[in-house]
XYZ file of C-alpha atoms in Angstrom:
685
model
C 129.258 132.110 44.932
C 132.267 132.522 47.053
C 132.168 136.280 47.662
C 128.347 136.320 48.384
C 129.230 133.472 51.054
C 132.045 135.375 52.180
C 129.769 138.676 52.302
C 126.714 137.101 54.011
C 128.721 135.477 56.611
C 129.655 139.189 58.684
C 125.824 139.774 58.360
C 125.047 136.605 60.239
C 127.621 137.698 62.717
C 126.115 141.240 62.911
C 122.495 139.820 63.554
C 123.779 137.935 66.159
C 125.822 140.642 67.651
C 122.782 142.940 67.800
C 120.493 140.215 69.365
C 122.952 139.741 72.101
C 123.125 143.802 72.564
C 119.364 143.890 72.515
C 119.124 141.319 75.205
C 121.586 143.138 77.168
C 119.810 146.414 76.614
C 116.670 144.730 77.749
C 118.117 143.220 80.967
C 119.346 146.844 81.955
C 116.299 148.496 81.431
C 114.505 145.693 83.605
C 117.283 146.203 85.838
C 116.492 150.002 85.983
C 112.831 149.724 86.190
C 113.483 147.397 89.431
C 115.951 150.202 90.922
C 113.667 152.731 90.243
C 110.699 150.498 92.027
C 113.147 150.484 95.176
C 113.499 154.329 95.630
C 111.641 155.659 98.271
C 110.854 159.405 99.600
C 110.772 160.402 103.377
C 107.938 162.894 104.615
C 109.577 165.690 106.969
C 108.350 164.259 109.747
C 110.246 161.095 108.989
C 113.506 162.781 108.259
C 113.309 164.512 111.681
C 112.538 161.597 113.622
C 115.427 159.479 112.351
C 117.569 163.141 112.884
C 115.983 164.185 115.846
C 119.486 165.826 117.228
C 118.991 168.327 114.524
C 116.119 169.818 116.520
C 117.912 169.289 119.614
C 116.311 165.836 121.192
C 119.695 164.137 121.193
C 118.832 162.338 124.207
C 115.981 161.822 127.002
C 117.623 164.675 129.149
C 118.293 167.039 125.968
C 114.648 166.147 125.088
C 113.049 166.921 128.021
C 114.905 170.600 128.106
C 114.305 171.300 124.501
C 110.472 170.330 124.865
C 110.545 172.762 127.987
C 112.312 175.431 125.575
C 110.207 175.258 122.686
C 106.660 175.727 124.760
C 108.180 178.733 126.390
C 109.448 180.335 123.333
C 106.318 179.612 120.998
C 104.109 181.124 124.749
C 106.404 184.271 124.394
C 105.951 184.580 120.524
C 102.138 184.114 120.840
C 101.710 186.694 123.844
C 104.006 189.440 122.253
C 101.979 189.194 118.840
C 98.797 190.722 120.746
C 101.010 192.734 122.837
C 99.958 190.984 125.762
C 102.221 191.063 129.015
C 103.195 187.319 128.955
C 102.411 185.169 132.036
C 103.725 181.578 131.468
C 103.497 178.448 133.664
C 105.164 175.273 132.940
C 104.633 172.394 135.097
C 106.885 168.959 134.792
C 105.367 166.048 136.817
C 107.934 162.885 137.110
C 106.102 159.791 136.337
C 107.889 156.054 137.118
C 107.506 153.462 135.011
C 105.221 151.547 137.094
C 102.591 154.193 136.856
C 103.091 154.694 133.417
C 102.369 151.175 133.080
C 99.506 151.894 134.766
C 98.192 154.755 132.580
C 98.277 152.931 129.369
C 96.588 150.001 130.859
C 99.917 147.543 130.706
C 100.077 145.407 133.830
C 103.800 145.085 135.418
C 105.090 141.217 135.228
C 107.947 139.808 137.615
C 111.166 138.625 135.988
C 111.534 135.105 135.581
C 114.717 134.752 133.871
C 117.032 137.180 135.684
C 119.790 136.286 133.716
C 118.191 137.843 130.642
C 118.166 141.530 132.198
C 121.078 144.219 131.591
C 121.163 144.568 135.078
C 121.581 141.217 136.343
C 124.519 140.547 138.774
C 125.808 137.309 139.155
C 126.899 135.931 142.746
C 130.569 136.344 141.968
C 130.205 139.907 140.540
C 128.381 140.317 143.711
C 130.921 139.162 145.919
C 133.716 141.002 144.211
C 131.732 144.236 144.457
C 131.337 144.087 147.877
C 135.078 143.462 148.602
C 136.231 146.251 146.646
C 133.524 148.451 148.806
C 135.044 146.606 151.986
C 138.539 147.752 150.959
C 137.706 151.209 150.236
C 136.230 151.688 153.391
C 139.096 150.171 155.205
C 141.521 152.992 153.616
C 139.516 155.871 154.380
C 139.161 154.353 158.332
C 142.655 154.284 158.319
C 143.175 157.754 156.822
C 140.825 159.366 159.130
C 142.824 157.563 162.334
C 145.964 159.376 160.674
C 144.242 162.647 160.781
C 144.249 162.963 156.654
C 141.459 164.368 154.940
C 139.161 161.859 153.259
C 137.828 162.474 149.671
C 134.217 161.007 149.333
C 134.620 157.810 147.024
C 132.804 157.375 144.080
C 129.688 155.198 144.738
C 130.448 151.935 143.167
C 128.000 150.860 140.547
C 125.880 147.756 141.988
C 125.023 146.883 138.433
C 126.157 147.597 134.994
C 122.820 148.132 133.557
C 121.092 151.406 132.266
C 119.108 153.579 134.570
C 115.292 153.082 135.200
C 113.690 154.911 132.692
C 111.512 157.739 133.948
C 108.793 159.603 132.092
C 107.640 163.170 132.298
C 103.956 165.190 131.670
C 105.179 168.600 130.506
C 102.190 171.215 130.635
C 102.657 174.552 129.808
C 100.206 177.152 129.760
C 100.016 181.107 128.480
C 97.843 183.768 127.907
C 98.785 184.390 124.333
C 96.930 184.765 120.820
C 95.641 181.298 120.976
C 94.823 179.156 118.045
C 92.084 178.976 115.126
C 90.164 175.986 115.874
C 90.469 174.650 112.491
C 93.763 175.055 111.963
C 94.862 173.323 115.396
C 95.734 169.604 113.696
C 97.871 171.238 111.014
C 99.572 173.741 113.219
C 100.773 170.765 115.695
C 100.619 167.906 113.449
C 102.255 168.549 110.371
C 106.217 169.447 110.359
C 107.750 172.256 108.509
C 104.098 174.110 108.763
C 104.198 177.148 110.311
C 103.965 181.289 110.276
C 107.176 182.335 110.533
C 108.364 181.924 107.091
C 108.631 185.718 106.047
C 111.632 187.847 106.411
C 111.335 189.191 110.390
C 113.228 188.741 113.473
C 111.618 185.489 115.042
C 112.633 183.174 117.917
C 111.862 180.090 115.667
C 112.166 179.469 112.169
C 111.579 175.982 110.703
C 107.666 175.476 111.813
C 109.249 172.467 114.402
C 108.929 173.622 118.066
C 106.003 171.659 119.655
C 105.823 168.948 116.430
C 109.211 167.766 117.444
C 108.091 167.113 120.939
C 105.071 165.145 119.448
C 107.279 163.342 117.605
C 109.737 162.411 120.558
C 106.459 161.341 122.513
C 105.228 159.132 120.001
C 108.699 157.721 119.660
C 109.474 157.210 123.359
C 105.650 156.854 125.022
C 103.282 156.298 121.939
C 100.667 158.814 123.658
C 98.979 161.673 122.054
C 99.552 165.361 122.760
C 96.487 167.315 124.110
C 95.950 171.129 123.058
C 93.230 173.468 124.870
C 93.263 176.870 123.132
C 91.017 179.936 122.733
C 91.570 182.997 121.060
C 90.629 186.717 122.525
C 87.090 187.343 122.379
C 85.968 183.428 121.717
C 83.254 182.221 124.187
C 84.742 178.688 123.584
C 87.673 176.756 124.023
C 89.190 174.274 121.662
C 90.171 170.842 122.599
C 92.262 168.697 120.809
C 93.879 165.240 121.026
C 96.172 164.390 118.246
C 99.303 162.592 117.421
C 101.565 162.465 114.261
C 101.515 159.976 111.002
C 105.392 160.418 110.804
C 105.394 158.295 107.153
C 102.573 160.928 105.782
C 103.317 163.711 107.861
C 99.838 164.310 108.491
C 97.909 164.925 111.984
C 96.139 161.763 113.340
C 93.125 163.686 115.350
C 91.869 161.464 118.380
C 89.333 164.374 119.238
C 88.673 167.942 118.223
C 85.755 169.295 119.897
C 84.512 172.939 121.393
C 84.030 173.440 125.033
C 82.231 176.057 127.137
C 84.857 179.037 128.147
C 83.091 180.345 131.317
C 86.292 182.617 132.478
C 86.801 183.805 128.910
C 90.291 183.054 128.909
C 92.729 183.427 126.036
C 95.649 181.565 125.468
C 97.100 177.791 124.873
C 97.728 174.819 127.037
C 99.910 172.137 125.674
C 100.227 168.585 127.410
C 102.792 166.046 126.421
C 104.115 162.931 128.360
C 107.718 162.220 126.976
C 110.762 160.164 128.078
C 113.268 162.463 130.172
C 116.215 162.876 132.599
C 115.231 165.780 134.965
C 118.484 164.476 137.412
C 121.160 165.755 134.624
C 119.203 168.770 132.994
C 117.752 169.884 135.644
C 120.268 172.761 136.024
C 120.073 173.761 132.481
C 116.092 174.124 132.622
C 116.937 176.053 135.690
C 119.359 178.223 134.073
C 117.380 178.611 130.735
C 114.683 179.922 132.730
C 116.287 182.208 134.880
C 118.309 183.879 131.762
C 114.788 184.000 130.004
C 113.698 186.344 132.819
C 116.481 188.174 132.421
C 116.425 189.167 128.737
C 112.156 189.249 129.084
C 111.678 191.184 132.449
C 108.107 192.292 131.376
C 106.824 188.674 131.525
C 106.324 186.384 134.663
C 107.174 182.772 134.401
C 106.195 179.931 137.084
C 108.094 176.810 137.123
C 106.790 173.888 138.971
C 108.289 170.008 139.236
C 106.340 167.723 141.160
C 107.534 163.704 142.015
C 106.744 161.071 144.291
C 109.828 161.901 146.363
C 108.601 165.282 147.816
C 112.292 166.322 148.479
C 112.655 166.740 144.734
C 109.634 168.937 144.276
C 110.012 172.579 143.751
C 108.285 175.585 142.515
C 110.150 178.783 141.456
C 108.244 182.006 140.366
C 110.272 184.619 137.935
C 108.350 187.850 138.831
C 107.573 190.364 136.142
C 109.631 193.709 137.171
C 108.327 195.814 134.347
C 105.592 196.268 131.636
C 107.143 197.944 129.071
C 107.582 195.654 126.148
C 109.652 195.803 122.703
C 108.010 196.726 119.713
C 106.709 193.669 117.894
C 108.927 192.855 115.040
C 107.870 193.703 111.731
C 108.137 192.102 108.564
C 110.296 193.650 105.796
C 111.410 192.796 102.190
C 114.555 191.555 100.998
C 117.719 193.593 100.468
C 119.197 192.827 96.955
C 122.505 192.042 98.043
C 121.168 188.966 99.848
C 119.256 187.047 97.229
C 119.766 183.966 95.408
C 118.428 182.411 91.935
C 115.814 180.431 93.781
C 114.204 183.515 95.848
C 114.344 186.063 92.808
C 112.237 183.126 91.051
C 109.822 182.729 93.822
C 109.507 186.659 94.543
C 108.475 186.820 90.856
C 105.992 183.931 90.945
C 104.516 185.454 93.805
C 104.854 189.429 92.969
C 101.415 191.337 92.109
C 103.272 193.847 90.362
C 103.417 193.731 86.161
C 106.495 195.224 85.085
C 110.371 194.831 86.007
C 110.484 198.345 87.314
C 107.658 197.938 89.673
C 109.205 194.619 90.666
C 112.529 195.732 91.670
C 111.022 198.848 93.514
C 108.061 196.790 95.601
C 110.061 193.748 96.162
C 113.384 194.986 97.830
C 114.410 197.508 99.944
C 116.696 200.625 99.072
C 115.619 200.313 95.378
C 113.933 203.658 94.399
C 112.161 204.296 91.122
C 115.508 206.464 89.804
C 117.723 203.254 91.123
C 115.313 200.970 89.288
C 115.635 202.653 86.052
C 119.587 202.426 86.456
C 119.698 198.758 87.140
C 117.538 197.977 84.199
C 119.849 200.194 81.876
C 122.683 198.609 83.044
C 121.207 195.065 82.314
C 121.530 195.759 78.805
C 119.223 196.245 75.737
C 117.177 192.829 76.387
C 115.629 194.569 79.192
C 113.418 197.461 79.658
C 111.622 199.279 82.508
C 107.772 198.279 80.787
C 108.541 194.486 80.294
C 106.510 192.008 82.179
C 108.512 190.443 84.947
C 106.735 186.830 83.966
C 108.231 186.827 80.863
C 111.775 186.613 82.237
C 113.799 183.944 81.036
C 116.261 181.740 83.048
C 119.329 183.558 81.709
C 117.805 187.260 82.551
C 117.072 186.157 85.892
C 120.880 185.041 86.373
C 121.740 188.222 84.715
C 119.582 190.136 87.740
C 121.193 188.410 90.619
C 124.746 188.736 89.025
C 123.914 192.524 89.093
C 122.608 192.665 92.434
C 125.641 190.741 93.722
C 127.875 193.710 92.293
C 126.129 196.770 92.425
C 126.067 199.297 95.488
C 123.063 199.316 97.591
C 122.468 201.003 100.760
C 122.286 199.230 104.058
C 118.789 198.159 105.209
C 117.618 200.024 108.292
C 117.019 198.467 111.929
C 113.605 199.368 111.937
C 112.445 195.972 111.522
C 114.675 194.605 114.416
C 112.817 194.137 118.278
C 115.744 194.297 120.619
C 115.315 193.815 124.180
C 116.425 197.362 124.812
C 118.717 198.662 127.326
C 116.330 199.545 129.955
C 114.654 195.912 129.996
C 118.107 194.267 129.890
C 119.620 196.272 132.881
C 116.258 195.556 134.725
C 116.381 191.941 133.913
C 120.094 191.692 135.275
C 119.213 193.845 138.399
C 116.292 191.669 138.907
C 117.997 188.350 138.481
C 121.691 188.673 139.681
C 121.747 191.905 142.183
C 124.734 193.150 141.141
C 126.754 195.811 142.934
C 127.391 197.625 139.778
C 125.986 197.140 136.048
C 126.090 198.722 132.729
C 124.572 198.474 129.511
C 124.866 199.875 126.148
C 122.671 199.193 122.536
C 124.983 199.418 119.388
C 123.214 201.003 116.292
C 121.834 199.034 113.688
C 124.542 197.289 111.414
C 124.403 195.044 108.442
C 126.248 191.705 107.289
C 125.218 190.104 104.013
C 122.534 192.077 103.477
C 120.904 191.518 106.758
C 120.522 193.799 109.616
C 121.625 193.253 113.110
C 121.722 195.102 116.409
C 124.227 194.090 119.629
C 123.110 194.774 123.173
C 125.407 194.233 125.958
C 125.676 194.610 129.750
C 128.354 193.763 132.298
C 127.931 193.822 135.997
C 130.092 193.269 138.677
C 129.296 191.086 141.986
C 126.010 189.584 142.471
C 123.987 186.593 143.808
C 125.024 182.884 142.631
C 127.693 184.351 140.365
C 131.059 182.544 140.260
C 134.431 184.477 140.210
C 135.646 185.018 136.950
C 133.944 185.720 133.473
C 130.281 184.338 133.562
C 128.835 184.739 130.182
C 125.232 184.838 129.172
C 124.397 184.556 125.575
C 121.173 185.497 123.650
C 120.288 185.351 119.960
C 116.840 187.050 118.981
C 115.783 186.975 122.782
C 116.623 183.276 123.026
C 119.172 182.380 125.811
C 122.043 179.928 124.196
C 123.473 177.585 126.894
C 125.260 174.651 124.601
C 128.701 175.005 122.641
C 129.639 178.117 124.333
C 133.395 177.596 123.442
C 133.487 178.258 119.779
C 130.601 181.556 120.149
C 131.799 184.732 119.096
C 130.318 186.324 122.478
C 132.799 184.025 124.497
C 135.859 184.222 122.224
C 135.776 188.153 122.226
C 134.878 188.521 126.138
C 137.496 186.090 127.057
C 140.281 186.712 124.487
C 139.793 190.334 122.802
C 139.117 192.402 126.138
C 141.648 193.794 128.262
C 139.913 194.063 131.745
C 142.836 195.319 133.760
C 142.736 198.154 131.695
C 139.278 198.839 132.953
C 140.083 198.055 136.635
C 138.402 194.819 136.464
C 140.071 191.957 137.874
C 139.654 188.865 135.294
C 140.165 186.513 137.843
C 138.761 187.336 141.198
C 135.606 189.877 140.322
C 132.464 188.100 139.803
C 131.809 189.580 136.063
C 128.529 188.779 134.360
C 128.819 189.678 130.535
C 125.496 189.600 128.757
C 125.025 190.119 124.978
C 122.246 189.883 122.982
C 122.318 190.001 119.225
C 119.249 190.374 117.009
C 118.741 189.985 113.515
C 116.634 188.607 110.312
C 119.096 186.358 110.004
C 121.068 184.910 113.042
C 124.080 183.098 111.545
C 124.229 180.031 113.799
C 126.910 177.433 113.265
C 125.903 173.612 113.324
C 122.777 172.042 113.145
C 121.651 172.676 116.856
C 121.206 176.597 116.562
C 123.236 176.829 119.757
C 126.433 179.326 119.026
C 126.989 182.040 116.599
C 130.178 181.607 114.302
C 133.303 183.880 115.181
C 133.924 184.300 111.044
C 131.845 187.217 110.435
C 133.912 190.486 110.998
C 130.782 192.940 111.358
C 129.712 190.896 114.101
C 132.515 190.295 116.065
C 133.748 193.771 115.801
C 130.168 195.079 117.082
C 130.254 192.377 120.082
C 133.694 193.764 120.854
C 132.439 197.659 121.136
C 129.416 196.907 122.673
C 131.098 195.130 125.715
C 134.250 197.805 125.600
C 131.337 200.718 126.040
C 130.020 198.789 129.013
C 133.448 198.285 130.484
C 134.244 202.275 130.127
C 131.053 202.974 131.945
C 132.061 200.657 135.023
C 135.508 202.044 135.020
C 134.324 205.582 135.532
C 132.033 204.111 138.337
C 135.032 202.117 139.736
C 137.491 204.922 139.834
C 134.907 207.074 141.571
C 134.167 204.556 143.791
C 138.074 204.187 144.771
C 138.178 207.854 145.037
C 135.939 207.830 147.498
C 137.193 205.148 149.260
C 140.535 206.893 149.500
C 138.906 209.852 150.643
C 137.277 207.846 153.515
C 140.759 206.251 154.374
C 142.317 209.636 154.621
C 139.288 210.888 156.752
C 139.448 207.895 158.900
C 143.266 208.311 159.103
C 143.188 212.297 160.300
C 140.321 211.520 162.787
C 142.202 208.889 164.358
C 144.892 211.389 165.007
C 142.908 214.094 166.261
C 143.284 213.384 170.359
C 146.793 212.756 169.993
C 147.211 216.081 168.132
C 144.838 218.083 170.687
C 146.526 216.617 173.414
C 149.801 217.630 172.350
C 148.783 221.067 171.449
C 146.805 221.612 174.749
C 150.229 221.090 176.543
C 152.005 223.467 174.759
C 149.272 226.015 175.125
C 148.770 225.682 178.617
C 152.617 225.751 179.325
C 152.612 229.315 177.270
C 149.416 230.361 179.663
C 151.282 229.522 183.002
C 154.411 231.530 182.078
C 152.786 234.592 182.367
C 152.467 237.941 179.931
C 155.955 238.704 180.698
C 157.930 235.985 179.382
C 160.105 236.035 176.276
C 157.431 233.651 174.314
C 154.365 235.879 174.920
C 155.970 238.940 173.193
C 156.405 237.201 170.055
C 152.823 236.422 169.498
C 150.043 238.573 167.870
C 146.648 239.851 169.394
C 144.585 236.717 168.390
C 147.351 234.417 169.511
C 147.175 235.966 172.955
C 143.265 236.335 173.537
C 143.746 232.049 172.677
C 146.176 231.764 175.089
C 143.840 233.846 177.785
C 140.927 231.646 176.864
C 143.314 228.502 177.452
C 144.138 229.711 180.573
C 140.794 230.660 181.682
C 139.404 227.199 180.481
C 137.229 228.462 178.004
C 139.406 226.795 175.173
C 140.004 222.961 176.521
C 141.108 219.692 174.638
C 137.180 218.860 174.085
C 136.714 222.287 171.892
C 139.964 221.952 170.196
C 138.804 218.350 168.941
C 135.722 219.490 168.078
C 137.191 222.233 165.915
C 139.726 219.965 164.461
C 136.867 217.600 163.521
C 134.917 219.906 161.692
C 138.096 221.478 159.585
C 138.422 217.767 158.410
C 134.949 217.451 157.251
C 134.664 220.803 155.577
C 138.196 219.949 153.939
C 136.867 216.544 152.752
C 133.411 218.335 151.362
C 135.695 221.233 149.541
C 137.764 218.377 148.102
C 134.732 216.498 146.882
C 132.821 219.453 145.429
C 135.979 220.495 143.599
C 136.432 216.810 142.028
C 132.849 216.785 140.744
C 133.137 220.163 139.400
C 136.480 219.191 137.375
C 134.927 216.124 136.302
C 131.650 217.715 134.819
C 127.846 216.863 135.319
C 127.913 215.130 131.918
C 130.289 212.155 133.415
C 128.347 211.718 136.836
C 126.762 208.407 137.064
C 123.340 208.039 135.099
C 120.573 205.613 136.360
C 117.245 204.745 133.996
C 114.014 205.722 135.527
C 110.726 204.378 134.692
C 107.671 206.200 135.889
C 104.745 204.175 136.289
C 101.173 205.504 135.426
C 98.613 206.577 137.586
C 96.312 203.772 138.837
C 92.939 203.353 136.261
C 92.534 202.769 132.826
C 94.048 205.405 130.530
C 95.387 205.648 126.859
C 98.789 205.520 126.617
C 101.672 205.831 123.944
C 104.948 204.460 124.146
C 108.039 206.091 122.706
C 110.864 204.079 122.621
C 114.800 204.934 122.497
C 117.741 202.567 123.638
C 118.266 204.520 126.738
C 114.718 205.049 127.823
C 111.061 204.465 127.475
C 108.871 207.714 127.635
C 105.116 206.891 128.164
C 102.660 209.659 127.337
C 99.107 208.987 129.346
C 96.134 210.850 128.248
């Protein structure tokens, strides 16, 4: 009995413990279910709305700049995609708060409780401010009386409040491809949907662009965006007014209709109303448009700003300089050394090839049939050329990726790249800066991490609106980069790795323009804003340095010749300066000899030619004037012979070369363009 009792006791305790554990487990399950129910998923639109700085919408001023930039770049891509010479107009209209309220039907209300507002100034604070202003003015009057220079005093803020909110209507119109009627809502109202996800050189990459302007418009004004578009050959235009459902990442269409297209216009016109700041970012917008005109001289831009204050109004036109466009960038295949596991899996799921050998040969660049067979043989006995590519296991895909990382492949060619071209870069620099000297250079295609890239550079001396010292203009895939310049590879190379004095260039006093354009299927931007290229990739750093040095070498030869020509002019000027004195002295001596007579001792020393000259002096056939003319002619002849000798020694190959472009004849002709890094040859038939 005792033993039974003793043996039953632990069982009871065990059962009680079990029930407690079950209860705890049940509670944990409920809590877990509750936690699971709290999980939320954000849409891409919601994510970028909360992290708008990633897309360049840091503040109202930057948002206005980024909106203009995104619209212009989309317009350029659209026109270039159909080989149409871009013609882009940007209009910015300033709208004050009162006018904005009228537009949305909001009645202005006078302030009742003034102390409630951030810009409220009490009577005591006002007296203190006025006393401070009076004191500053008194000090300035004393300084003027003493003859001291008076610095302009900083304007004392009347209030501590924030500046008045300003709104801007931004309209961008182009002559590009236009958008299909049915696709407009998704193209502009759904974040991360786009046409630029293939491997090619593109200005944009993430399907943001105008969509972020729409999101900013919804956040700052709540007003929709308006799009008018027509494709080439369409007899109608598409009009769409829409905004975006940020939480669902879907377009909210207010109006979508077809309208008559009487002018047969093609392209797109986008209009958006956003909060912005023109005062602080005016210079950046102008700088961006000017640099865009440098890198795309085949485009014409019109920038117009209007405001209630007429003094602020302006219109700037950047004219087209050439009709030679870079080739359209081609989509290419991935290089084996630049792929990861996810990419290989995606290519396997999308490929139309059946077996492994065909997959390797057709989905990647630089893998021939023989190389594919060698790679498959290296993968091991589990692989065969005829095995179905869809049957590859996760482990086998890892094996392929590891082999790609270790194997040796030829570098990809640069055929898929579309650089601006030396011709266009030179034209753009000359058109916008009007420098005294300019040199350009286009490097050959190179590779980093399996991605081809090219570096083009230009260096100019002198020009309008160029400051003393080094002025750096950076471009990535033909887009100007204006922010975060200090850490950029181009800036660091130009400032720290080029010995300018060895090229006869004064880094501190000369007006130096350094233009570097990098194009690639993958630009290695640093930071979320895509505003600068890191200095940590050796291949790019070396290519940038080599390109700038090539330009400097060209300039050095021009500068040396210019200095030598200046020295010759100076020497010639000095000789001409002494000709009258020399002629006068020689004539005095010759006249004395002539007056002594033929029987004098000095006459006997001279040869027959000298005697003839003395006779001519005596008969006044040779005068000081004729002697001066002879000496002047002699100096001219010697100077010409020295210049000819220098040119002969230098050789024709070192003479300055200028690019020449011949326009085609008037009328409609079929033509074929042959592009080269240094010229464009147009064959007209």
